Coordinates of C-alpha atoms and ligand atoms in Angstrom, one line a residue:
X107 CA 141.8 83.7 -0.3
X108 CA 143.0 80.1 0.0
X109 CA 146.1 81.5 1.7
X110 CA 143.9 83.3 4.2
X111 CA 141.9 80.2 5.0
X112 CA 145.1 78.3 5.4
X113 CA 146.6 81.0 7.7
X114 CA 143.3 81.0 9.7
X115 CA 143.2 77.3 10.3
X116 CA 146.9 77.4 11.1
X117 CA 146.2 80.1 13.7
X118 CA 143.3 78.1 15.2
X119 CA 145.5 75.1 15.3
X120 CA 148.2 77.0 17.1
X121 CA 145.7 78.5 19.5
X122 CA 144.1 75.2 20.5
X123 CA 147.5 73.5 20.8
X124 CA 149.1 76.3 22.8
X125 CA 146.5 77.4 25.2
X126 CA 145.9 75.4 28.4
X127 CA 143.5 75.3 31.3
X128 CA 145.5 76.2 34.3
X129 CA 144.4 76.1 37.9
X130 CA 146.2 78.2 40.5
X131 CA 145.9 77.4 44.2
X132 CA 147.4 79.8 46.7
X133 CA 146.1 79.2 50.2
X134 CA 148.6 81.3 52.1
X135 CA 147.8 84.8 53.4
X136 CA 151.2 86.6 52.9
X137 CA 150.9 89.5 50.5
X138 CA 154.6 89.5 49.7
X139 CA 154.1 85.8 48.6
X140 CA 151.4 86.7 46.2
X141 CA 153.4 89.6 44.7
X142 CA 155.7 86.9 43.3
X143 CA 153.0 84.7 41.8
X144 CA 150.8 87.4 40.4
X145 CA 153.1 88.5 37.5
X146 CA 153.4 84.9 36.3
X147 CA 149.7 84.3 36.4
X148 CA 149.0 87.5 34.5
X149 CA 151.7 86.7 31.9
X150 CA 150.2 83.2 31.4
X151 CA 146.7 84.8 30.9
X152 CA 148.2 87.3 28.5
X153 CA 149.6 84.4 26.5
X154 CA 146.0 83.1 26.1
X155 CA 145.9 80.4 28.7
X156 CA 142.6 80.0 30.7
X157 CA 143.4 80.7 34.3
X158 CA 141.3 79.8 37.4
X159 CA 143.0 81.3 40.4
X160 CA 142.0 80.7 44.0
X161 CA 143.7 83.0 46.5
X162 CA 143.4 85.6 49.2
X163 CA 144.3 88.3 46.6
X164 CA 141.8 88.5 43.7
X165 CA 143.2 90.4 40.7
X166 CA 142.3 94.1 40.3
X167 CA 141.5 94.2 36.6
X168 CA 141.5 90.6 35.5
X169 CA 141.5 89.8 31.7
X170 CA 138.5 87.8 30.5
X171 CA 140.4 84.5 30.6
X172 CA 141.4 85.0 34.2
X173 CA 138.8 83.7 36.8
X174 CA 139.2 84.4 40.4
X175 CA 138.1 82.4 43.4
X176 CA 138.4 84.5 46.5
X177 CA 139.5 83.1 49.8
X178 CA 139.1 86.6 51.4
X179 CA 137.6 86.6 54.9
X180 CA 138.6 83.1 55.6
X181 CA 141.7 84.1 57.6
X182 CA 143.2 87.3 58.8
X183 CA 145.6 88.8 56.2
X184 CA 149.1 89.4 57.5
X185 CA 149.7 93.1 56.7
X186 CA 151.6 95.5 58.9
X187 CA 150.7 93.3 61.8
X188 CA 154.0 92.4 63.3
X189 CA 154.6 94.3 66.6
X190 CA 158.2 94.7 67.4
X191 CA 157.5 94.8 71.1
X192 CA 157.7 91.0 71.2
X193 CA 161.4 91.4 71.3
X194 CA 161.2 93.4 74.6
X195 CA 160.1 90.5 76.8
X196 CA 163.2 89.0 78.4
X197 CA 163.9 85.6 76.9
X198 CA 165.9 83.0 78.8
X199 CA 166.8 81.6 75.4
X200 CA 169.0 84.6 74.7
X201 CA 171.3 83.5 77.5
X202 CA 172.3 80.4 75.5
X203 CA 172.6 82.0 72.1
X204 CA 173.1 78.9 69.8
X205 CA 170.4 76.8 71.4
X206 CA 168.0 79.7 71.7
X207 CA 168.5 80.5 68.0
X208 CA 167.8 76.8 67.1
X209 CA 164.7 76.7 69.2
X210 CA 163.4 79.9 67.7
X211 CA 163.9 78.5 64.2
X212 CA 161.6 75.6 65.0
X213 CA 159.1 77.3 67.2
X214 CA 158.5 80.3 64.9
X215 CA 156.7 78.0 62.5
X216 CA 153.9 77.2 65.0
X217 CA 151.6 80.1 63.9
X218 CA 151.9 78.8 60.3
X219 CA 150.7 75.4 61.4
X220 CA 147.7 77.0 63.1
X221 CA 146.9 79.1 60.0
X222 CA 147.5 76.2 57.5
X223 CA 145.3 73.8 59.4
X224 CA 142.5 76.3 59.9
X225 CA 142.6 77.3 56.2
X226 CA 142.6 73.6 55.2
X227 CA 139.7 72.9 57.4
X228 CA 137.7 75.7 55.7
X229 CA 138.8 75.0 52.2
X230 CA 137.7 71.3 52.4
X231 CA 134.1 72.6 52.6
X232 CA 134.4 75.7 50.4
X233 CA 132.1 75.1 47.5
X234 CA 133.6 77.5 44.9
X235 CA 136.8 75.6 45.3
X236 CA 135.1 72.2 45.1
X237 CA 133.5 73.3 41.9
X238 CA 136.7 74.5 40.5
X239 CA 138.4 71.2 41.4
X240 CA 135.8 69.4 39.3
X241 CA 137.1 71.2 36.2
X242 CA 139.5 69.7 33.6
X243 CA 143.0 71.1 33.8
X244 CA 146.3 70.8 31.9
X245 CA 148.3 72.0 34.8
X246 CA 147.9 73.1 38.4
X247 CA 150.1 75.8 40.0
X248 CA 150.4 75.6 43.8
X249 CA 152.2 77.6 46.3
X250 CA 154.9 75.5 48.0
X251 CA 155.0 76.8 51.6
X252 CA 153.7 75.4 54.8
X253 CA 150.7 73.5 53.6
X254 CA 150.0 70.4 51.5
X255 CA 146.3 70.5 51.9
X256 CA 145.9 71.3 48.2
X257 CA 147.8 68.2 47.1
X258 CA 145.4 66.2 49.2
X259 CA 142.3 67.9 47.7
X260 CA 143.7 67.5 44.1
X261 CA 143.9 63.8 44.8
X262 CA 140.4 63.6 46.5
X263 CA 138.9 65.3 43.4
X264 CA 140.9 63.1 41.0
X265 CA 142.7 66.0 39.4
X266 CA 145.4 64.3 37.4
X267 CA 147.0 67.3 35.8
X268 CA 150.8 67.8 36.5
X269 CA 151.5 70.0 39.5
X270 CA 153.9 73.0 39.4
X271 CA 154.9 74.3 42.8
X272 CA 156.0 77.9 43.2
X273 CA 157.9 79.3 46.1
X274 CA 158.2 83.0 47.1
X275 CA 161.7 82.5 48.4
X276 CA 164.4 79.8 48.6
X277 CA 163.2 76.2 49.2
X278 CA 161.7 75.2 52.6
X279 CA 163.5 72.5 54.5
X280 CA 160.9 69.9 53.3
X281 CA 161.0 71.0 49.7
X282 CA 164.2 70.0 48.0
X283 CA 164.1 66.2 48.7
X284 CA 160.7 65.8 46.9
X285 CA 162.2 66.5 43.6
X286 CA 165.4 64.8 44.4
X287 CA 167.5 68.0 44.9
X288 CA 170.4 67.9 47.3
X289 CA 170.0 69.9 50.5
X290 CA 173.2 68.5 52.2
X291 CA 173.4 70.5 55.4
X292 CA 177.2 70.6 55.2
X293 CA 177.0 73.4 52.7
X294 CA 173.3 74.3 52.0
X295 CA 172.2 76.6 54.7
X296 CA 168.6 76.1 55.9
X297 CA 166.2 78.9 55.1
X298 CA 165.7 79.8 58.8
X299 CA 169.4 80.0 59.9
X300 CA 171.7 83.0 59.8
X301 CA 174.3 80.9 58.1
X302 CA 176.2 81.3 54.9
X303 CA 177.4 78.3 52.8
X304 CA 180.7 78.2 54.6
X305 CA 180.0 76.7 58.0
X306 CA 182.0 75.9 61.1
X307 CA 181.6 72.5 62.8
X308 CA 179.0 74.0 65.2
X309 CA 177.2 75.7 62.4
X310 CA 176.9 72.5 60.5
X311 CA 175.6 70.8 63.7
X312 CA 173.0 73.5 64.0
X313 CA 172.1 73.4 60.3
X314 CA 171.7 69.6 60.4
X315 CA 169.7 69.4 63.6
X316 CA 167.3 72.2 62.6
X317 CA 166.9 70.6 59.1
X318 CA 166.0 67.2 60.6
X319 CA 163.7 68.6 63.3
X320 CA 161.8 70.9 60.9
X321 CA 161.2 68.1 58.4
X322 CA 159.9 65.9 61.2
X323 CA 157.8 68.8 62.5
X324 CA 156.3 69.5 59.0
X325 CA 155.4 65.8 58.7
X326 CA 153.8 65.5 62.2
X327 CA 152.2 68.9 62.6
X328 CA 151.1 69.7 59.1
X329 CA 151.1 66.8 56.6
X330 CA 149.6 64.2 59.0
X331 CA 147.0 66.6 60.4
X332 CA 146.0 67.9 57.0
X333 CA 145.6 64.4 55.8
X334 CA 143.2 63.7 58.7
X335 CA 141.1 66.8 57.9
X336 CA 140.8 65.7 54.3
X337 CA 140.1 62.0 55.1
X338 CA 137.3 63.1 57.4
X339 CA 135.4 64.2 54.4
X340 CA 136.8 62.1 51.5
X341 CA 137.9 58.9 53.1
X342 CA 141.4 57.4 52.7
X343 CA 144.0 59.3 50.7
X344 CA 147.7 58.5 50.3
X345 CA 150.3 60.0 52.7
X346 CA 150.9 63.6 51.7
X347 CA 154.6 62.8 51.4
X348 CA 153.8 60.4 48.6
X349 CA 151.5 63.0 47.0
X350 CA 154.4 65.5 47.3
X351 CA 156.2 63.3 44.7
X352 CA 153.5 64.3 42.2
X353 CA 155.1 67.7 41.8
X354 CA 156.6 68.0 38.4
X355 CA 158.3 71.4 38.7
X356 CA 159.4 73.7 41.4
X357 CA 159.8 77.4 40.6
X358 CA 161.7 79.2 43.3
X359 CA 162.0 83.0 43.8
X360 CA 165.8 82.7 44.3
X361 CA 168.8 83.4 42.2
X362 CA 172.3 82.3 43.0
X363 CA 173.9 85.7 42.6
X364 CA 172.1 86.8 45.7
X365 CA 170.9 83.7 47.4
X366 CA 174.0 81.6 46.9
X367 CA 174.8 78.5 44.8
X368 CA 172.7 75.5 45.6
X369 CA 172.6 72.2 43.8
X370 CA 169.8 72.2 41.2
X371 CA 168.0 69.5 39.3
X372 CA 166.1 70.4 36.1
X373 CA 162.8 70.4 38.1
X374 CA 164.2 73.2 40.4
X375 CA 164.1 76.4 38.4
X376 CA 165.4 79.6 39.9
X377 CA 163.2 82.5 38.7
X378 CA 164.3 85.1 41.2
X379 CA 163.4 88.6 40.1
X380 CA 160.1 87.5 38.5
X381 CA 158.2 90.3 40.2
X382 CA 160.6 93.1 39.4
X383 CA 159.1 94.7 36.4
X384 CA 155.4 94.0 37.1
X385 CA 153.2 97.0 37.3
X386 CA 155.5 100.0 37.5
X387 CA 154.6 102.5 40.2
X388 CA 154.9 106.3 40.2
X389 CA 157.0 108.1 42.7
X390 CA 154.7 110.6 44.4
X391 CA 155.5 114.3 43.7
X392 CA 156.5 115.2 47.2
X393 CA 158.9 112.3 47.4
X394 CA 160.4 113.2 44.0
X395 CA 161.0 116.7 45.3
X396 CA 162.7 115.4 48.4
X397 CA 165.0 113.3 46.2
X398 CA 165.7 116.2 43.8
X399 CA 166.7 118.5 46.6
X400 CA 169.2 116.2 48.1
X401 CA 172.8 116.8 47.3
X402 CA 174.5 113.8 48.9
X403 CA 172.0 111.1 48.1
X404 CA 169.2 109.4 49.9
X405 CA 169.0 106.2 52.1
X406 CA 165.8 104.2 51.9
X407 CA 164.6 102.7 55.2
X408 CA 161.8 100.1 55.1
X409 CA 161.0 97.0 57.2
X410 CA 158.5 95.8 54.6
X411 CA 154.8 95.2 54.5
X412 CA 154.5 93.0 57.5
X413 CA 156.6 94.7 60.3
X414 CA 155.2 97.8 61.9
X415 CA 158.1 100.3 62.4
X416 CA 155.6 102.3 64.5
X417 CA 155.8 99.6 67.1
X418 CA 159.5 100.2 67.7
X419 CA 159.9 101.0 71.4
X420 CA 161.0 104.6 72.0
X421 CA 164.6 103.8 73.0
X422 CA 165.1 101.7 69.9
X423 CA 163.5 104.2 67.6
X424 CA 166.0 106.8 69.0
X425 CA 168.9 104.6 67.9
X426 CA 167.7 104.8 64.4
X427 CA 166.7 108.4 64.5
X428 CA 170.0 109.5 66.1
X429 CA 172.2 107.5 63.8
X430 CA 170.3 108.6 60.7
X431 CA 170.0 112.3 61.5
X432 CA 173.8 112.5 61.9
X433 CA 174.2 111.8 58.1
X434 CA 174.7 114.3 55.4
X435 CA 172.4 112.1 53.3
X436 CA 168.7 112.3 53.4
X437 CA 166.5 109.4 54.6
X438 CA 163.1 108.2 53.4
X439 CA 161.5 105.9 56.1
X440 CA 158.5 103.8 55.6
X441 CA 156.5 104.5 58.8
X442 CA 152.8 103.8 59.3
X443 CA 150.6 106.8 60.0
X444 CA 152.8 109.5 58.6
X445 CA 150.1 111.6 57.0
X446 CA 149.4 111.9 53.3
X447 CA 152.5 114.0 52.4
X448 CA 154.7 112.3 55.0
X449 CA 156.3 114.0 58.0
X450 CA 159.6 115.7 57.7
X451 CA 162.0 116.1 60.7
X452 CA 165.5 117.3 59.8
X453 CA 166.9 115.1 57.0
X454 CA 164.3 112.3 57.6
X455 CA 161.0 112.0 55.7
X456 CA 158.6 109.5 57.0
X457 CA 156.0 108.2 54.6
X458 CA 153.1 105.7 54.8
X459 CA 153.9 104.0 51.6
X460 CA 156.7 104.1 49.1
X461 CA 157.2 102.6 45.6
X462 CA 160.2 100.6 46.8
X463 CA 161.7 99.3 43.6
X464 CA 161.2 102.6 41.7
X465 CA 163.0 104.4 44.5
X466 CA 165.8 101.9 44.7
X467 CA 166.4 102.4 41.0
X468 CA 166.5 106.2 41.4
X469 CA 169.9 107.6 40.9
X470 CA 169.7 109.7 44.1
X471 CA 169.0 106.6 46.3
X472 CA 172.4 105.2 47.3
X473 CA 171.6 102.5 50.0
X474 CA 168.9 100.5 51.7
X475 CA 168.2 99.8 55.3
X476 CA 165.9 96.8 55.4
X477 CA 164.7 93.7 57.3
X478 CA 165.9 91.0 54.9
X479 CA 162.6 90.3 53.1
X480 CA 163.4 88.4 49.9
X481 CA 161.6 90.8 47.6
X482 CA 163.2 94.0 48.9
X483 CA 166.6 92.3 48.9
X484 CA 166.2 91.3 45.2
X485 CA 165.1 94.8 44.4
X486 CA 168.2 96.3 46.0
X487 CA 170.4 93.7 44.3
X488 CA 168.9 94.4 40.9
X489 CA 169.2 98.1 41.4
X490 CA 172.8 97.8 42.6
X491 CA 172.3 99.4 46.0
X492 CA 174.2 98.1 49.1
X493 CA 172.1 97.3 52.2
X494 CA 172.1 97.1 55.9
X495 CA 170.0 94.2 56.9
X496 CA 168.4 93.9 60.3
X497 CA 166.7 90.5 60.2
X498 CA 163.9 89.4 62.5
X499 CA 162.5 86.0 61.6
X500 CA 161.6 83.4 59.0
X501 CA 163.9 83.5 56.0
X502 CA 165.3 87.0 56.9
X503 CA 168.4 85.8 58.8
X504 CA 169.4 83.5 55.9
X505 CA 168.7 86.1 53.3
X506 CA 170.8 88.5 55.2
X507 CA 173.7 86.1 55.5
X508 CA 173.5 85.5 51.8
X509 CA 173.7 89.2 51.0
X510 CA 176.7 89.5 53.3
X511 CA 178.4 86.6 51.6
X512 CA 177.7 88.3 48.2
X513 CA 179.5 91.3 49.6
X514 CA 176.6 93.7 49.2
X515 CA 175.1 93.7 52.7
X516 CA 176.0 94.2 56.4
X517 CA 174.0 92.3 58.9
X518 CA 173.1 93.9 62.2
X519 CA 171.4 92.3 65.1
X520 CA 168.2 94.0 66.2
X521 CA 168.6 92.9 69.8
X522 CA 172.2 94.2 70.2
X523 CA 171.8 97.3 68.0
X524 CA 173.4 100.5 69.3
X525 CA 173.8 103.9 67.7
X526 CA 177.5 103.4 67.2
X527 CA 177.1 100.1 65.5
X528 CA 174.5 101.5 63.2
X529 CA 176.5 104.6 62.4
X530 CA 179.5 102.5 61.5
X531 CA 177.5 100.3 59.3
X532 CA 175.9 103.3 57.6
X533 CA 179.4 104.7 56.9
X534 CA 180.4 101.4 55.3
X535 CA 177.5 101.0 53.0
X536 CA 177.7 104.5 51.6
X537 CA 181.4 104.1 51.0
X538 CA 182.5 104.0 47.3
X539 CA 183.9 100.5 47.7
X540 CA 180.6 99.0 48.8
X541 CA 178.6 100.9 46.3
X542 CA 180.9 99.8 43.5
X543 CA 180.6 96.1 44.7
X544 CA 176.7 96.4 44.7
X545 CA 176.8 97.9 41.2
X546 CA 179.1 95.1 40.0
X547 CA 176.8 92.4 41.5
X548 CA 173.8 94.0 40.0
X549 CA 175.4 93.6 36.5
X550 CA 176.0 89.9 37.1
X551 CA 172.5 89.5 38.4
X552 CA 171.1 90.9 35.2
X553 CA 173.4 89.0 32.9
X554 CA 171.3 85.8 32.3
X555 CA 170.5 83.6 29.4
X556 CA 166.8 84.3 29.8
X557 CA 164.7 86.8 31.8
X558 CA 163.1 85.2 34.8
X559 CA 159.6 85.7 33.6
X560 CA 160.4 84.0 30.2
X561 CA 162.0 81.2 32.1
X562 CA 159.0 80.6 34.3
X563 CA 156.7 80.7 31.4
X564 CA 158.8 78.4 29.4
X565 CA 159.0 75.7 32.1
X566 CA 155.3 76.1 33.0
X567 CA 154.4 75.5 29.3
X568 CA 156.9 72.7 29.0
X569 CA 155.1 70.9 31.9
X570 CA 151.7 71.6 30.2
X571 CA 153.0 70.1 26.9
X572 CA 154.7 67.0 28.3
X573 CA 153.3 66.5 31.8
X574 CA 154.8 63.4 33.5
X575 CA 156.5 62.2 30.3
X576 CA 159.2 64.7 30.8
X577 CA 161.0 63.8 34.0
X578 CA 162.7 66.7 35.6
X579 CA 163.4 65.3 39.1
X580 CA 166.2 63.1 40.1
X581 CA 165.6 59.6 41.4
X582 CA 167.0 60.7 44.7
X583 CA 163.5 61.4 45.8
X584 CA 162.6 57.7 45.7
X585 CA 165.5 56.7 47.9
X586 CA 165.2 56.2 51.6
X587 CA 167.5 58.2 53.9
X588 CA 169.8 55.1 54.3
X589 CA 170.1 54.7 50.6
X590 CA 170.6 58.4 49.8
X591 CA 173.3 58.9 52.4
X592 CA 174.9 55.6 51.4
X593 CA 174.7 54.4 55.0
X594 CA 174.0 50.9 53.7
X595 CA 177.1 51.0 51.4
X596 CA 179.2 52.5 54.2
X597 CA 178.0 49.7 56.5
X598 CA 179.1 47.0 53.9
X599 CA 182.5 48.7 53.5
X600 CA 183.0 49.1 57.2
X601 CA 181.9 45.5 58.0
X602 CA 184.0 44.0 55.2
X603 CA 187.1 46.1 56.1
X604 CA 186.7 45.1 59.7
X605 CA 186.4 41.4 58.9
X606 CA 189.4 41.7 56.6
X607 CA 191.5 43.4 59.3
X608 CA 190.4 40.9 62.0
X609 CA 191.2 38.0 59.6
X610 CA 194.6 39.5 58.8
X611 CA 195.5 40.0 62.4
X612 CA 194.4 36.5 63.1
X613 CA 196.6 35.1 60.4
X614 CA 199.5 37.2 61.4
X615 CA 199.2 36.0 65.0
X616 CA 198.8 32.4 63.8
X617 CA 201.9 32.7 61.6
X618 CA 203.9 34.3 64.4
X619 CA 202.8 31.4 66.7
X620 CA 203.9 28.8 64.2
X621 CA 207.2 30.7 63.6
X622 CA 207.8 30.8 67.4
X623 CA 207.0 27.1 67.7
X624 CA 209.4 26.2 64.9
X625 CA 212.2 28.3 66.3
X626 CA 211.6 26.8 69.7
X627 CA 211.7 23.3 68.3
X628 CA 214.9 24.1 66.4
X629 CA 216.5 25.4 69.6
X630 CA 215.6 22.2 71.4
Ligands
NAG801 C1 138.1 78.6 31.6 O1 137.9 78.5 33.0 C2 136.6 78.8 33.4 C3 136.5 78.8 34.9 O2 137.3 77.9 35.6 C4 135.7 77.7 32.9 O3 134.3 78.0 33.3 C5 135.7 77.8 31.4 O4 135.0 76.7 30.8 C6 137.2 77.6 30.9 N1 137.2 77.9 29.4 C7 137.8 77.1 28.6 C8 137.8 77.5 27.2 O5 138.2 76.0 28.9
NAG802 C1 156.4 71.4 48.2 O1 156.8 70.5 47.1 C2 157.3 69.3 47.5 C3 157.6 68.5 46.3 O2 158.5 69.2 45.6 C4 156.4 68.6 48.5 O3 156.9 67.4 49.0 C5 156.1 69.5 49.6 O4 155.2 68.9 50.5 C6 155.4 70.7 49.1 N1 155.0 71.6 50.1 C7 154.0 72.4 49.9 C8 153.6 73.3 51.0 O5 153.3 72.5 48.8
NAG803 C1 149.8 61.3 42.8 O1 150.3 60.3 43.7 C2 149.4 59.3 44.0 C3 150.0 58.5 45.1 O2 151.4 58.2 44.9 C4 149.1 58.5 42.8 O3 148.1 57.5 43.1 C5 148.4 59.5 41.8 O4 148.2 58.8 40.6 C6 149.4 60.6 41.5 N1 148.7 61.6 40.7 C7 149.2 61.9 39.6 C8 148.5 63.0 38.8 O5 150.3 61.4 39.2
NAG804 C1 163.2 116.1 39.6 O1 164.3 116.1 38.7 C2 164.0 115.6 37.5 C3 165.3 115.5 36.7 O2 166.2 116.4 37.1 C4 162.9 116.3 36.8 O3 162.6 115.7 35.5 C5 161.7 116.3 37.7 O4 160.6 117.1 37.1 C6 162.0 116.8 39.0 N1 160.8 116.6 39.9 C7 160.3 117.5 40.7 C8 159.1 117.1 41.4 O5 160.8 118.6 40.8

C-alpha cells in the first residue's frame, strides 16, 4: 500500500513538473504553414501539456487539454487562389533578367505586408486573444514569418514566458541574425533566390543586395508599422527588433540533406520532416486501381494547395498534356474540378485531391512533377522520388535550386517551358540513375540521431524547463553590423598598415636623401 502511495505521489510530482501551459500564436493564413505546426502542437498536448492555440485553423478533434482560439473570418484564407494567368501579362522586367528577378524577390512580399498589418490591426482588438494573453504561460510558440505583431502584444500584456519561434520553411532573411546565426550571403542563399550555395560573383551580388533590401523592407514596412498599430492602443513599446531578441529558440522546417548546409547555432534547430507521419491518409479506391493497373510506373503532378492548375492558359496546359501523354508511364494530376472519381484521358488521371505523401511512398509512383513547395519536396525526398520542379514564387526557386544541388531534382522555368524541354526532363527523372540517386538521398535523409518530432519536443521542453537561463543563441545578435563584419577591426588594420607604409617610405626617402648628400659631399 505504502508503495502505491509512494508511486502515486511520484506520478503527481512528475506530472506537475513536466506539464506546462503553452500558448501558440499563428497569425498567418497559409494552410501549408499550419500543416507543419499542427503535428507538434498535437504531440505536445498528447504529452500532457496544456495548450492554448490561436490560429486560422482550429483543430478538428482537439483533446481536452487543447484550447482553440479561432481567427477564422478575419482574413481570406489562401487556398487554391493563385491564378497562373498573372504570368501572361508582358513584363518589362523579363527583358533584364537579373534585375527583374531581384525586383520580383522584393516586390512579391508586398501582399504579405498588407495581410500582416491588417491582421495585426484586428488582433490588437480581438478580445478572445486579449483574454488568452492575460493567462500565465511557461512558453509561447510563435510562427516566425512576416509579422512581429505577436511579439509586440506579448510585451504589451506583460507575458514574460520564453518565446519559441517556428518556421514552415528555411529562415526568412530577417530571421537568422536575431539568434546570432550566420547568414553570410557569400554562401548562404536567400530564401527567395534561385541560387545554390555555390555562387558566381554576380550571384553573390544579387544575394547580398536582396538580403540587405529585404531586411530593410521588413523593418520599415512591417516592424515599424506594427509597432505603431500596437502603440496606438497600448502606449510605447520597445522596437520590435529588440523584442525579436526575446526569442529563445527557432525551429525550422528544413533539413540539410535537402535544403543545404547552413551555419547553425544551438537555438536554430532543424526539424524538417516534422509533418511527415502526422494523420495518415487513405488512397481512394479509384486511384489505387489506377496505380495497380500501371505497368511502367506513375508520375505524380501537383502544384500544391495554393496554385490553381486549372488557371493554366490553354497553350501552356497543352505543353504539359502533350509531354505527359507521350510517356509509357501513367500520370496522376491534381486539378481542381475534376469530378469525384477524377477524369481520365489517355494515360492521365486528373483528380481534385490526392493524398500526396501516401502516393509518393507508393511503389508504383516513380517521380514527382511539382512547384517547389517545401512540404511536397520533403515528402518526395523522404520517399526517395526524383522531381521536376517548376518554381513560381516565394521560397520555391530556392527550394528548387537546393533539390538540384542535392542531385534529386531538375529545375524548369515556367516562363520558358516548351514541350521538348519538359519531355527531356521527364526522360531524365525517370532514368535509373536519377531514381537511384533519389533513393540514396532518401536513406541519408532518414538516418538521423533523432526523429524530427522528438527533436522539436525535446527542445520545446528544454526551453520550458530552463527558459532564459539556458542560452542557445550566439552573442552575434548583440553586435552591430560594423562589429559583426569586423569593419572596425579592418579599419584599424588598414589605417595602421597605411601609416606604417607611409612612414617606411618616408624613412627610405629620407635615408636616400642623406645618402645622396653624403656621397655628393664626398665627391666634392
Ligand atoms: C489550460 O488552458 C486553459 C485555456 O487557456 C485555461 O483556462 C486553463 O486554466 C489551463 N489549465 C491549467 C491546468 O493550467
Ligand atoms: C523571427 O524571429 C526573430 C528572432 O529569432 C525575430 O527577430 C523576427 O522578427 C521574427 N519574425 C517573426 C515574423 O516572428
Ligand atoms: C523582451 O525584450 C524587452 C526589450 O528588450 C525586455 O524589456 C523584456 O523584458 C523582454 N522580455 C522577456 C520575456 O525577456
Ligand atoms: C492493388 O494491389 C494491392 C497489392 O497488389 C492489393 O492489395 C490491393 O487490394 C489492390 N487494390 C485494388 C483497388 O485493386
